[in-house]
XYZ file of C-alpha atoms in Angstrom:
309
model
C 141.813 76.907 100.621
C 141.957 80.553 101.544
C 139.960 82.490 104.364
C 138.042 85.840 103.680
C 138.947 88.572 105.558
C 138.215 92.508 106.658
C 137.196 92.657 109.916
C 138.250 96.528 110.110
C 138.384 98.694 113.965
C 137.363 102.738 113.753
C 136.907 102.641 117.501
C 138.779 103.192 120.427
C 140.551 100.679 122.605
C 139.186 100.263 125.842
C 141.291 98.168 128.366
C 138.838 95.425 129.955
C 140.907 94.398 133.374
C 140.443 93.259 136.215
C 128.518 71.735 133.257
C 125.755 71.413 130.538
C 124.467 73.217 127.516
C 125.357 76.545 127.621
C 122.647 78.627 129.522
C 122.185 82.293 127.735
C 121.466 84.582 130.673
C 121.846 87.904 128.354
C 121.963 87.826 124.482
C 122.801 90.641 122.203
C 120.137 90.291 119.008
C 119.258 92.007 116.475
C 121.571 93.642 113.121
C 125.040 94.893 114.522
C 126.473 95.398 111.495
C 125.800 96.152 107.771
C 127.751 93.383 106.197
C 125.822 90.210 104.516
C 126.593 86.835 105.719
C 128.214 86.619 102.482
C 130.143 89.796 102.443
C 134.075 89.640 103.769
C 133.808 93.680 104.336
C 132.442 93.937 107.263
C 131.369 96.575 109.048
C 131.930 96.853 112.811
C 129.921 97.856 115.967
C 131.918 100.270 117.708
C 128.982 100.677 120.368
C 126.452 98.153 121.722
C 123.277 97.206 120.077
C 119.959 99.649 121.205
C 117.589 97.005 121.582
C 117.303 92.823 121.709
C 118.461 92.494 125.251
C 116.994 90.140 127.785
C 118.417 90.563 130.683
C 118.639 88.619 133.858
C 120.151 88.894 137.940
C 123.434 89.022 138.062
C 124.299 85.420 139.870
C 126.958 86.275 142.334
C 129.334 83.668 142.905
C 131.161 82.425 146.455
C 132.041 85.965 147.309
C 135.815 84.882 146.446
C 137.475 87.135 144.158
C 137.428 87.071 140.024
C 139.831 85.250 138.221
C 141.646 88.557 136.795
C 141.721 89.914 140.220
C 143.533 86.980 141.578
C 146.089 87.186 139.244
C 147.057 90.772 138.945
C 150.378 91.296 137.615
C 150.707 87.809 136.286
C 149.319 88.889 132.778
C 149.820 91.314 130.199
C 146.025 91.274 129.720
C 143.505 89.409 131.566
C 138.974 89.334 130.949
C 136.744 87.173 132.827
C 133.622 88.636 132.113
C 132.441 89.147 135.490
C 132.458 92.675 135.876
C 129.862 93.092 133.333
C 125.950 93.041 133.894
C 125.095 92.053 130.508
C 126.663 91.160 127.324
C 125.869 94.347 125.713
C 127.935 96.192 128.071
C 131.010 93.389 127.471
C 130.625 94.199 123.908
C 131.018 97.792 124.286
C 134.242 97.524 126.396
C 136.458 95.900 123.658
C 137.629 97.779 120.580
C 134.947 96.488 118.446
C 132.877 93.823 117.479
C 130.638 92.224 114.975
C 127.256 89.677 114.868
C 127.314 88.406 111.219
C 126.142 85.605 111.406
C 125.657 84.454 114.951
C 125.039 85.917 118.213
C 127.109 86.808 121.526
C 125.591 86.156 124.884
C 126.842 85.167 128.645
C 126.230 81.336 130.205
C 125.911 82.057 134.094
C 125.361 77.778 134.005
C 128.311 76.196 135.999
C 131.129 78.470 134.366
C 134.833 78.357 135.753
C 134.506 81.861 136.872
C 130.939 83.079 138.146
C 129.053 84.946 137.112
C 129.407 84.768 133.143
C 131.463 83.799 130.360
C 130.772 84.583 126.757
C 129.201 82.379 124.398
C 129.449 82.661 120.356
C 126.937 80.807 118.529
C 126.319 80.853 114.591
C 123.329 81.064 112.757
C 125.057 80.849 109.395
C 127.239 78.131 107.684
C 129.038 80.683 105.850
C 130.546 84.294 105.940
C 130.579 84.699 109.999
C 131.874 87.194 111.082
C 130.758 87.082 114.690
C 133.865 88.793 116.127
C 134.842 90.951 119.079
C 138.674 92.492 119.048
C 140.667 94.145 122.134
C 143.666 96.352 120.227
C 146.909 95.678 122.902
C 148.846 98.312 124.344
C 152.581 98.132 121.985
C 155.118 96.342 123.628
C 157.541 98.366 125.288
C 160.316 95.360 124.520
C 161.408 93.194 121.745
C 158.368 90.047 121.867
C 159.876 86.133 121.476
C 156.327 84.848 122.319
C 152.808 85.676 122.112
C 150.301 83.260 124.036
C 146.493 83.698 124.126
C 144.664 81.158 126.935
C 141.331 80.356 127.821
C 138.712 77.913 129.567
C 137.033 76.429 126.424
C 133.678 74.976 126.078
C 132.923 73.555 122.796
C 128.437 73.025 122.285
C 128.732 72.409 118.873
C 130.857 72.163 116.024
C 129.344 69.757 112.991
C 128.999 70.055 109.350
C 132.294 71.626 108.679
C 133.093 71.267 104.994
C 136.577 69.919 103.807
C 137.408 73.218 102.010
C 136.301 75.451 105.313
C 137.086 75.965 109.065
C 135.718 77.895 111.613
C 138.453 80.307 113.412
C 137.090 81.007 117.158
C 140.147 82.685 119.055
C 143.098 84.005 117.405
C 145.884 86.837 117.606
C 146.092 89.599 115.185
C 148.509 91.117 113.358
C 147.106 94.919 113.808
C 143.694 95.540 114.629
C 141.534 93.781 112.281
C 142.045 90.348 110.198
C 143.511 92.139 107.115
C 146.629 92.473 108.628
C 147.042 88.670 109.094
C 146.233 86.242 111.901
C 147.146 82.778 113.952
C 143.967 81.017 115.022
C 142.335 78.283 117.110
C 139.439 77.206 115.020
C 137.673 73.925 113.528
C 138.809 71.889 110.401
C 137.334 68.969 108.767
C 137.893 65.295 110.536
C 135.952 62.583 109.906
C 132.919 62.983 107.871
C 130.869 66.455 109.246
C 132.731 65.685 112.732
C 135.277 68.674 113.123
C 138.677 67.981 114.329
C 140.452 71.344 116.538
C 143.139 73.149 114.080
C 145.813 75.511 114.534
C 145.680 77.670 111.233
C 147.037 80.947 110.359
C 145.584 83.390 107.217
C 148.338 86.042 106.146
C 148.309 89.853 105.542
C 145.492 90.652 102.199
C 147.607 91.473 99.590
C 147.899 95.233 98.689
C 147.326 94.809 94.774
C 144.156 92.403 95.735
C 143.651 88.586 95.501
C 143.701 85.697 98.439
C 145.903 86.116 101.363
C 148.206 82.508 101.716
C 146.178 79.870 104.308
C 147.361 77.163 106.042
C 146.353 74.784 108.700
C 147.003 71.991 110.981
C 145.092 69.582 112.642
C 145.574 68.452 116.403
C 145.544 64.951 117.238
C 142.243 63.168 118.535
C 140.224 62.987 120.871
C 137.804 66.302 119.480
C 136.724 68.380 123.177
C 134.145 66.745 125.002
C 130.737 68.846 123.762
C 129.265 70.659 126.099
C 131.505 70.345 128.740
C 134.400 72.980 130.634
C 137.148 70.822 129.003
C 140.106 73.062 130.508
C 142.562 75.697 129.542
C 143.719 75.876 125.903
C 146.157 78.344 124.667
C 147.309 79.384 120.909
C 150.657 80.293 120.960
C 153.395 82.041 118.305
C 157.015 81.588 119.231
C 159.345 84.694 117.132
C 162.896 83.740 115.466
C 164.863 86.597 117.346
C 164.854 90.212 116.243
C 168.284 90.653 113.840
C 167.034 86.722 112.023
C 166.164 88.651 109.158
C 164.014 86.885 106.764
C 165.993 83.668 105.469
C 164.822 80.339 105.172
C 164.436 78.735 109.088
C 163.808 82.410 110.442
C 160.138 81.595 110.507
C 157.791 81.956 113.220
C 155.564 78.918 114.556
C 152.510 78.578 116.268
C 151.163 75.738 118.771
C 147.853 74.939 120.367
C 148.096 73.798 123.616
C 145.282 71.537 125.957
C 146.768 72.209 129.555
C 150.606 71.939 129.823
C 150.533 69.639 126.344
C 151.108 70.835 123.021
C 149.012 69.231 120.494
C 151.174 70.016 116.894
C 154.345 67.867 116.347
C 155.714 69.966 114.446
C 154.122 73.564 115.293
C 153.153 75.002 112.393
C 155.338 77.095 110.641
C 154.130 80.658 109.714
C 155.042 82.604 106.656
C 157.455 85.247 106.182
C 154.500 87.798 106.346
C 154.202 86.589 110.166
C 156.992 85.675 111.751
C 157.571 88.755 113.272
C 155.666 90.721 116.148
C 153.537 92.988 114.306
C 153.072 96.988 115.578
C 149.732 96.698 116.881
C 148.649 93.299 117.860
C 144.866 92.316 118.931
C 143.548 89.133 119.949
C 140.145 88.053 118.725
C 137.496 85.864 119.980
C 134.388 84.393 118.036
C 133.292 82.578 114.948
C 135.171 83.428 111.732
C 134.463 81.667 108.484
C 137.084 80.888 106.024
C 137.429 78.621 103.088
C 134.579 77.306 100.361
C 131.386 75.676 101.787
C 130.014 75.135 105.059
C 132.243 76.895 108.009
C 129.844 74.515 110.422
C 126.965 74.817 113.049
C 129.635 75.988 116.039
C 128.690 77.053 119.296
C 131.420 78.433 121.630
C 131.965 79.716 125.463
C 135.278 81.301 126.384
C 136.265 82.115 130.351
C 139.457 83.763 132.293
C 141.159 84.895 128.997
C 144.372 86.015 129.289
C 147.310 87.411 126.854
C 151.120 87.265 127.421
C 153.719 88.733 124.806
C 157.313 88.472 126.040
């Protein structure tokens, strides 16, 4: 099985600091792109969409301070969404982004940190690219371990095939997913029930074909559907600097539900990534990869944050 890929930035990073169904508040419609559902070269939206918004009041919270502003310092990067009026001006803050296939919006309905967090929903079963990137600042040191957290709300994930998965937060190896990536996403379980995955989709060859994909699948129970089931993290853990590239010197990532990792073993990454790449960006989304149906997904992410060290 092998995932599709070029996702490609032209625009300039921006640093974005300090219950129920999900409620849309403010949706971003309407073409964002010029790619096909179909297409894996994508073209991105390095400014926010003209028209399609509905916007709503802003629905302050208990006057308390945002999550990012409560935890200055603690983070190498840290979005909450709340500083925002509408998802179209979210959009624009990150390097770029992409609606192929489904739509961003916020939920202001009972979310971890009010006012909003960010909702991905599909409208296709295949070839989503529904995608917005932040490009990092590069590490000023050598980096043993990349980690990339979030409150997760899972609406829907169904009808994922057994040759596809649905990628929905990952970190990137450069600025777009050519360069290679380590995801959180949906595989196949039982039937069209999905089952949460850690999976990883190396660099796109230089001379052409299929980048190497592979995958592995956290135990059960699935996240509770439409519910704030906690913080979940992806993380990569390096081999040190001088390992060179010989067989054990691999890197290996982990998804984690709170304090427990869910992968026994982590899943071992190729050659290709098991080192700290230049540039590193962290993604978050619907990406389809594989043949068939990626799924029906629906997504909210809150209090992201990103810690290489």
């Amino acid at each position: 099985m092998a995932c599709g890929n070029g996702f490609t930035s032209s625009s300039t990073a921006t640093d974005a600091g300090p219950g129920a169904d999900v409620s849309t508040q403010d949706v971003a419609t309407g073409p964002t792109d010029s790619s096909s559902a179909g297409d894996d070269s994508m073209a991105d939206s390095s400014s926010p969409p003209e028209s399609g918004l509905v916007d709503s009041p802003i629905i302050v919270g208990d006057g308390g301070a945002s999550y990012c502003a409560m935890h200055v310092g603690t983070y190498d990067f840290c979005e909450d969404f709340d500083r925002f009026a509408n998802v179209t001006a979210f959009l624009g803050s990150w390097t770029t982004f992409s609606q192929t296939g489904g739509t961003f919006a916020f939920d202001q309905n009972d979310v971890p940190s009010a006012p909003n967090a960010l909702v991905a929903t599909t409208n296709s079963t295949s070839g989503v690219r529904t995608l917005v990137i932040h490009v990092m600042p590069p590490a000023t040191a050598p980096v043993a371990k990349q980690r990339l957290e979030f409150d997760f709300l899972v609406d829907q994930a169904s009808n994922v095939g057994a040759t596809a998965v649905g990628a929905v937060a990952a970190i990137l190896y450069g600025g777009d997913v050519t360069g290679g990536a380590v995801a959180l996403g949906f595989g196949n379980g039982t039937g069209s029930s999905a089952t949460l995955a850690a999976m990883y989709l190396g660099p796109t060859p230089a001379g052409g074909g299929l980048p190497v994909f592979n995958s592995a699948n956290a135990p059960p129970p699935f996240p509770s559907l439409a519910v704030w089931d906690g913080r979940f993290a992806i993380e990569i853990t390096y081999p040190p600097p001088d390992a060179g590239s010989t067989a054990g010197d691999t890197a290996c990532a982990q998804l984690y539900i709170g304090s427990i990792a869910q992968l026994s073993p982590c899943l071992s990454l190729p050659t290709s990534l098991s080192h700290p790449a230049q540039t590193t960006s962290i993604a978050l989304g619907v990406f389809s990869g594989g043949v068939g149906s990626s799924g029906n997904i629906g997504v909210a992410f809150d209090n992201v944050t990103f810690i290489g060290q």
